[in-house]
Coordinates of C-alpha atoms and ligand atoms in Angstrom, one line a residue:
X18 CA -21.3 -4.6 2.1
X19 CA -19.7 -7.5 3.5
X20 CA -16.7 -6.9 6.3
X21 CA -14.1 -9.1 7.8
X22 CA -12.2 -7.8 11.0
X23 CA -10.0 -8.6 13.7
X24 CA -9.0 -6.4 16.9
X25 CA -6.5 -6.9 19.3
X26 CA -5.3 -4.6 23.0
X27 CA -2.8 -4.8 25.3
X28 CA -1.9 -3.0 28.4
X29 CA 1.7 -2.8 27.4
X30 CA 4.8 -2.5 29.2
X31 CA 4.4 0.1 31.9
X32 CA 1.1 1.2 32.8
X33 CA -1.2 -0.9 35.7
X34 CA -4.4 -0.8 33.7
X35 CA -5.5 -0.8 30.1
X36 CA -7.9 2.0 29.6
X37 CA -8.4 1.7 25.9
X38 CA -11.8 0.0 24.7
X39 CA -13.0 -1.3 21.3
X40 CA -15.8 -2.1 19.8
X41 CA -15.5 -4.3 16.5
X42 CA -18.9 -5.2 15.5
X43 CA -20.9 -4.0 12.2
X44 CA -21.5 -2.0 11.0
X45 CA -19.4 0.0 13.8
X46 CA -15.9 -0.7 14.6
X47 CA -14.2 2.0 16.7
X48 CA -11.2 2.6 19.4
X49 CA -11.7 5.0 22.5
X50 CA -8.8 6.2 24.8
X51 CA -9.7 6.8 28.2
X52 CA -8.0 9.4 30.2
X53 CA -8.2 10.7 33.7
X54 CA -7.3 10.2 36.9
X55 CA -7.8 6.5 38.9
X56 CA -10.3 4.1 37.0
X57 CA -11.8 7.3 35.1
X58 CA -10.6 6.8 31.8
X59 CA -11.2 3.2 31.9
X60 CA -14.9 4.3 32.6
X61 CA -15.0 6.8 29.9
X62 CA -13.8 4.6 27.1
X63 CA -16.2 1.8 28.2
X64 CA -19.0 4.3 28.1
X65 CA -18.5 4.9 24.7
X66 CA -18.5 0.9 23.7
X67 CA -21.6 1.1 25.4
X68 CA -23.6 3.5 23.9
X69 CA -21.9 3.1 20.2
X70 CA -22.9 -0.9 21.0
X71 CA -26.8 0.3 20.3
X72 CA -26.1 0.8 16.7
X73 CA -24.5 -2.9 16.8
X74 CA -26.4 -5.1 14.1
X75 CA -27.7 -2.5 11.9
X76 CA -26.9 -3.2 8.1
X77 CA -25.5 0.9 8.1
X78 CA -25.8 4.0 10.2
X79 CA -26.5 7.8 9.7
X80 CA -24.6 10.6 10.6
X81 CA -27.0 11.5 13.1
X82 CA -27.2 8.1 14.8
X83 CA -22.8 8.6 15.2
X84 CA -23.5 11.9 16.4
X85 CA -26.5 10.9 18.7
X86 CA -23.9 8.2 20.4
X87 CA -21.0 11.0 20.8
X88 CA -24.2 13.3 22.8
X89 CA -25.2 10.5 24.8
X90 CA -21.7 9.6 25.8
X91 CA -21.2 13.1 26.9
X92 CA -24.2 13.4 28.9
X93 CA -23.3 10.2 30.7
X94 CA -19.9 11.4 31.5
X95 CA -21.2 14.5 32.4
X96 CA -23.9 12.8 35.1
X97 CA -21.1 10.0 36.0
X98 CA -18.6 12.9 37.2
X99 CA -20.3 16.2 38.6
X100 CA -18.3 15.9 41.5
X101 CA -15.5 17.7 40.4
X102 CA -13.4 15.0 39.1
X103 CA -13.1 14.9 35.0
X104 CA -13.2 12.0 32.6
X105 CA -12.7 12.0 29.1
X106 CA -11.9 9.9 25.9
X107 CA -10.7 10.0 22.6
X108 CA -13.0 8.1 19.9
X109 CA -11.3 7.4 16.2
X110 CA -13.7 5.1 14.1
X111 CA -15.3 3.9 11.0
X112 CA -18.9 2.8 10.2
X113 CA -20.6 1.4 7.6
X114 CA -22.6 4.1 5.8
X115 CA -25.1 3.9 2.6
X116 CA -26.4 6.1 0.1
X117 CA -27.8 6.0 -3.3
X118 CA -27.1 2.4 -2.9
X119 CA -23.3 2.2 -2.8
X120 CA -21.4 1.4 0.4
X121 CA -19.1 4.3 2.6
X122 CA -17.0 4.1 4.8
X123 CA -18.2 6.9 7.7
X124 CA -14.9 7.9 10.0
X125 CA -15.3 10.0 13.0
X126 CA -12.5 11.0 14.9
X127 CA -12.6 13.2 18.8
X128 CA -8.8 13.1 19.4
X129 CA -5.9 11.6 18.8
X130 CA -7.0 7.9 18.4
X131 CA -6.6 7.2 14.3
X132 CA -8.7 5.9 11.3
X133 CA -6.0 4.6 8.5
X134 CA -7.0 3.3 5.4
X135 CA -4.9 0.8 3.2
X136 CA -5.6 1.5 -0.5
X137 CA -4.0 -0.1 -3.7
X138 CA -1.7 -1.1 -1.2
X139 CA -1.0 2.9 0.2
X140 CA -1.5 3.8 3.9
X141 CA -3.1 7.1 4.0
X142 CA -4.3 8.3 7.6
X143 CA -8.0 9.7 7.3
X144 CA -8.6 11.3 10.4
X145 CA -6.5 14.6 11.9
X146 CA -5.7 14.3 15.4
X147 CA -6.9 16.8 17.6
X148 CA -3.5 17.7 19.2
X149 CA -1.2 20.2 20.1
X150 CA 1.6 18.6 18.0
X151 CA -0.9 18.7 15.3
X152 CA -1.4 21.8 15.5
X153 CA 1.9 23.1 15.8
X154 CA 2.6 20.8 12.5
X155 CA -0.2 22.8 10.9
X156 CA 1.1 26.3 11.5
X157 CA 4.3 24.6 10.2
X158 CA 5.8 25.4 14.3
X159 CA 7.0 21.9 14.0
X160 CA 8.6 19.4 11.5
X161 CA 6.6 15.6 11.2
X162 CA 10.3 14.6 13.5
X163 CA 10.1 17.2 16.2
X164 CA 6.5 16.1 16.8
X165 CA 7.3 12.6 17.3
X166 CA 9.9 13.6 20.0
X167 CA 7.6 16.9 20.7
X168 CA 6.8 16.2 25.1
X169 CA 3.5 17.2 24.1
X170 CA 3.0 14.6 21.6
X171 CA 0.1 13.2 24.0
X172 CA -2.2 16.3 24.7
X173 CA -4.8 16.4 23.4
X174 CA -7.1 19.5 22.3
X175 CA -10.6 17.8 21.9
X176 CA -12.1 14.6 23.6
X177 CA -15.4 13.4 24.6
X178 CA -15.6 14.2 28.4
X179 CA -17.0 15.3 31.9
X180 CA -16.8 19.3 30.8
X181 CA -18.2 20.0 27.6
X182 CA -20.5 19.0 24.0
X183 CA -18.5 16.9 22.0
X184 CA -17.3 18.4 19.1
X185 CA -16.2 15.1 16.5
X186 CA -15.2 15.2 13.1
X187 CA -16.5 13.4 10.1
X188 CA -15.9 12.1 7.0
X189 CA -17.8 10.0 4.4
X190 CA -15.5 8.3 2.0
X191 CA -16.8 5.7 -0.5
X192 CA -15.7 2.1 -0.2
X193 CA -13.6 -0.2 -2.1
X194 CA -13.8 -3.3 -2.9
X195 CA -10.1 -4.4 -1.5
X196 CA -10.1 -1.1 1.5
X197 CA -8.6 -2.3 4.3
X198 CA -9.4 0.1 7.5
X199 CA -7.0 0.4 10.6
X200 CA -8.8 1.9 13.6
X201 CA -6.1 2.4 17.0
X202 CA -5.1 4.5 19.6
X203 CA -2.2 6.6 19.8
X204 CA -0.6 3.3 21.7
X205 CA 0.8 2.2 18.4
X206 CA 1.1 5.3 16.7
X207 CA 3.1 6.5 18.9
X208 CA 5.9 3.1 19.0
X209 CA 5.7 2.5 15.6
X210 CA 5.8 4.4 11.9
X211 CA 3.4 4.8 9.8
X212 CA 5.7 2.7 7.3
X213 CA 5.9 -0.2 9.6
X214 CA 2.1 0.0 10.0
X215 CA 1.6 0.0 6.5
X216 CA 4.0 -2.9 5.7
X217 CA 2.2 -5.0 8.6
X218 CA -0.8 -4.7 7.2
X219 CA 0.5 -5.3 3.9
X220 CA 2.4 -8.8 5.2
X221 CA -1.1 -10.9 7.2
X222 CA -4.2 -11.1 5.0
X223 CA -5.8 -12.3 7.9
X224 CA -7.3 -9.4 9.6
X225 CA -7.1 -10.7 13.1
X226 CA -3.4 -11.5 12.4
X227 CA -3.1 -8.2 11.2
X228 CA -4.5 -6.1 14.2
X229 CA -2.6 -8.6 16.5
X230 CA 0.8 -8.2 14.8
X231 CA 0.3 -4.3 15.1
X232 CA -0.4 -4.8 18.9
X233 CA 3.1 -6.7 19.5
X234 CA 4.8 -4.7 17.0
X235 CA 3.8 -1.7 19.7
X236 CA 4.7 -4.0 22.7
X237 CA 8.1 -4.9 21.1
X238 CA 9.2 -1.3 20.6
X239 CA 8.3 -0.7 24.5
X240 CA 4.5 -0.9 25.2
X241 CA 4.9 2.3 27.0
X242 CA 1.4 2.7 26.6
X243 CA -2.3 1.0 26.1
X244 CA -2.4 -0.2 22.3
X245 CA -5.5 -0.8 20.5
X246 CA -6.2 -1.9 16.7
X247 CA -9.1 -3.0 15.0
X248 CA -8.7 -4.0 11.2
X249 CA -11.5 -3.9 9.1
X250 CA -11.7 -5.5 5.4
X251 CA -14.0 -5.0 2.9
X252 CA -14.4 -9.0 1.8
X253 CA -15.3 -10.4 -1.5
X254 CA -18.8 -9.9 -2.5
X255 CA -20.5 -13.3 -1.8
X256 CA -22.8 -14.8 -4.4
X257 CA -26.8 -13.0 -3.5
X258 CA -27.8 -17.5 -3.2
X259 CA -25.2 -18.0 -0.9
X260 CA -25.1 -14.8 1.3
X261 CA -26.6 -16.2 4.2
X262 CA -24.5 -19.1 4.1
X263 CA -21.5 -17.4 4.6
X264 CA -22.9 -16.4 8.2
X265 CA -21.2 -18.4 10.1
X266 CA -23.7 -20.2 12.5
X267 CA -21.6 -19.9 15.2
X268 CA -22.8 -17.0 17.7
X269 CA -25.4 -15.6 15.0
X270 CA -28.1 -15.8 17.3
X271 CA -25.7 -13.4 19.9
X272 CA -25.0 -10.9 17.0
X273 CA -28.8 -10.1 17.4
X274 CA -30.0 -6.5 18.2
X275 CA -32.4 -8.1 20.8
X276 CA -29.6 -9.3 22.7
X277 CA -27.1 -6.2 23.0
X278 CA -29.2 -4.9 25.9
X279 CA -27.2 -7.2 28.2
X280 CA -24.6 -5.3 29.5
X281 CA -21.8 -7.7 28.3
X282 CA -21.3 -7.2 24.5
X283 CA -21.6 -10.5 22.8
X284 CA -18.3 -11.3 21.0
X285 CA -19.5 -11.8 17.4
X286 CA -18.8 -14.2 14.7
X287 CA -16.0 -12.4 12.8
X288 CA -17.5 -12.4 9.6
X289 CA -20.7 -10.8 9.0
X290 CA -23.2 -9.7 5.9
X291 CA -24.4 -6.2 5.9
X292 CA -26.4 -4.7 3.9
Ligands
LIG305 MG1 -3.1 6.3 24.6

């Protein structure tokens, strides 16, 4: 399956340091909110880019090999910080997944980071936060307007951390040809409505336009926190003569497993056949 994609952060408006990290490259393209006290978070969320990274370059990915990268993560953060301070993150995602031949689309979600998916031109959210709102919303304790407002609108009840297994979710949803996946942190969520979202990513074809647009749309409505969003596309099957054609040269040779040991991710080309 061939995917386009864009991503775009910001710190925002008030707060000193941007502890939200993505990774946007295929077959993985996920969003990880750090939390915790002093450069913590910002070391959390980075651990994750790290250790989802290994699985950059693969045509798809297992369940297992997402799972194996939440463990890992966890036993880093647990090594990092046994000295009584705590780290965590969230991690909301989407991989490229195959079986039986057809293309899925695998979403994993630890927190309240958020996998959207733009279908027939319909939002639908994928993944369930792991929150207290949510919660609340689920025991129907709150209405979908209280929990906006709700002071506890930012707690959440799962991450991947310092203290304990990760315990993600998953789903495995099969992909369309004209699925258009939105990946962010609660950053935009929380500044802007789902129907804004939806008629952003309606208005720029472009997904880099797209996941930018969404970024500023958060900024503009106060930027009161980190904001994160990676748009992925499902692009036009190319013709099977022309596939590797439509590689872009440019940075090819970086989007090479052999390379992603170095411990700077390679930005890479935004286009990209998978298999
Ligand atoms: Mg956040």
């Amino acid at each position: 399956m061939r995917t386009s994609w864009g991503s775009a952060t910001d710190t925002g408006r008030v707060r000193a340091l941007n502890e939200d990290a993505l990774l946007a490259y295929p077959p993985v393209f996920l969003v990880a909110d750090g939390m915790g006290g002093h450069d913590a978070g910002d070391v959390a969320s980075r651990t994750v880019v790290d250790e989802f990274g290994r699985l950059a370059g693969r045509p798809s990915v297992t369940v297992d090999e997402v799972h194996d990268c939440f463990e890992r993560t966890g036993r880093v953060l647990r090594g990092m910080f046994d000295d009584g301070r705590t780290a965590g993150t969230t991690v909301a995602g989407v991989a490229v997944a195959a079986h039986d031949g057809e293309s899925y689309w695998l979403v994993f979600n630890i927190g309240d980071s958020r996998v959207y998916r733009l279908v027939a031109g319909e939002l639908e959210q994928i993944s369930v936060d792991h929150s207290v709102v949510q919660e609340l919303l689920d025991a129907g304790e709150l209405s979908a307007a209280e929990a906006a407002a709700s002071p506890q609108r930012h707690v959440v009840t799962r991450a991947v951390d310092s203290t304990a297994v990760p315990d993600p979710d998953y789903w495995m949803i099969p992909a369309g040809h004209k699925d258009r996946v939105l990946v962010c942190s609660d950053g935009l969520t929380s500044e802007v409505d789902d129907r804004t979202i939806g008629d952003v990513l309606r208005s720029y074809p472009d997904p880099q336009e797209a996941a930018q647009a969404l970024v500023e749309a958060a900024v503009r409505a106060g930027g009161r926190d980190n904001v994160s969003a990676v748009v992925v596309d499902v692009a036009m099957a190319a013709r099977s003569a022309d596939t590797d054609q439509t590689v872009p040269s440019q940075g090819r040779a970086s989007a090479m497993p052999d390379d992603l040991e170095d411990e700077t991710l390679p930005r890479p080309p935004r286009d990209e056949v998978t298999r």
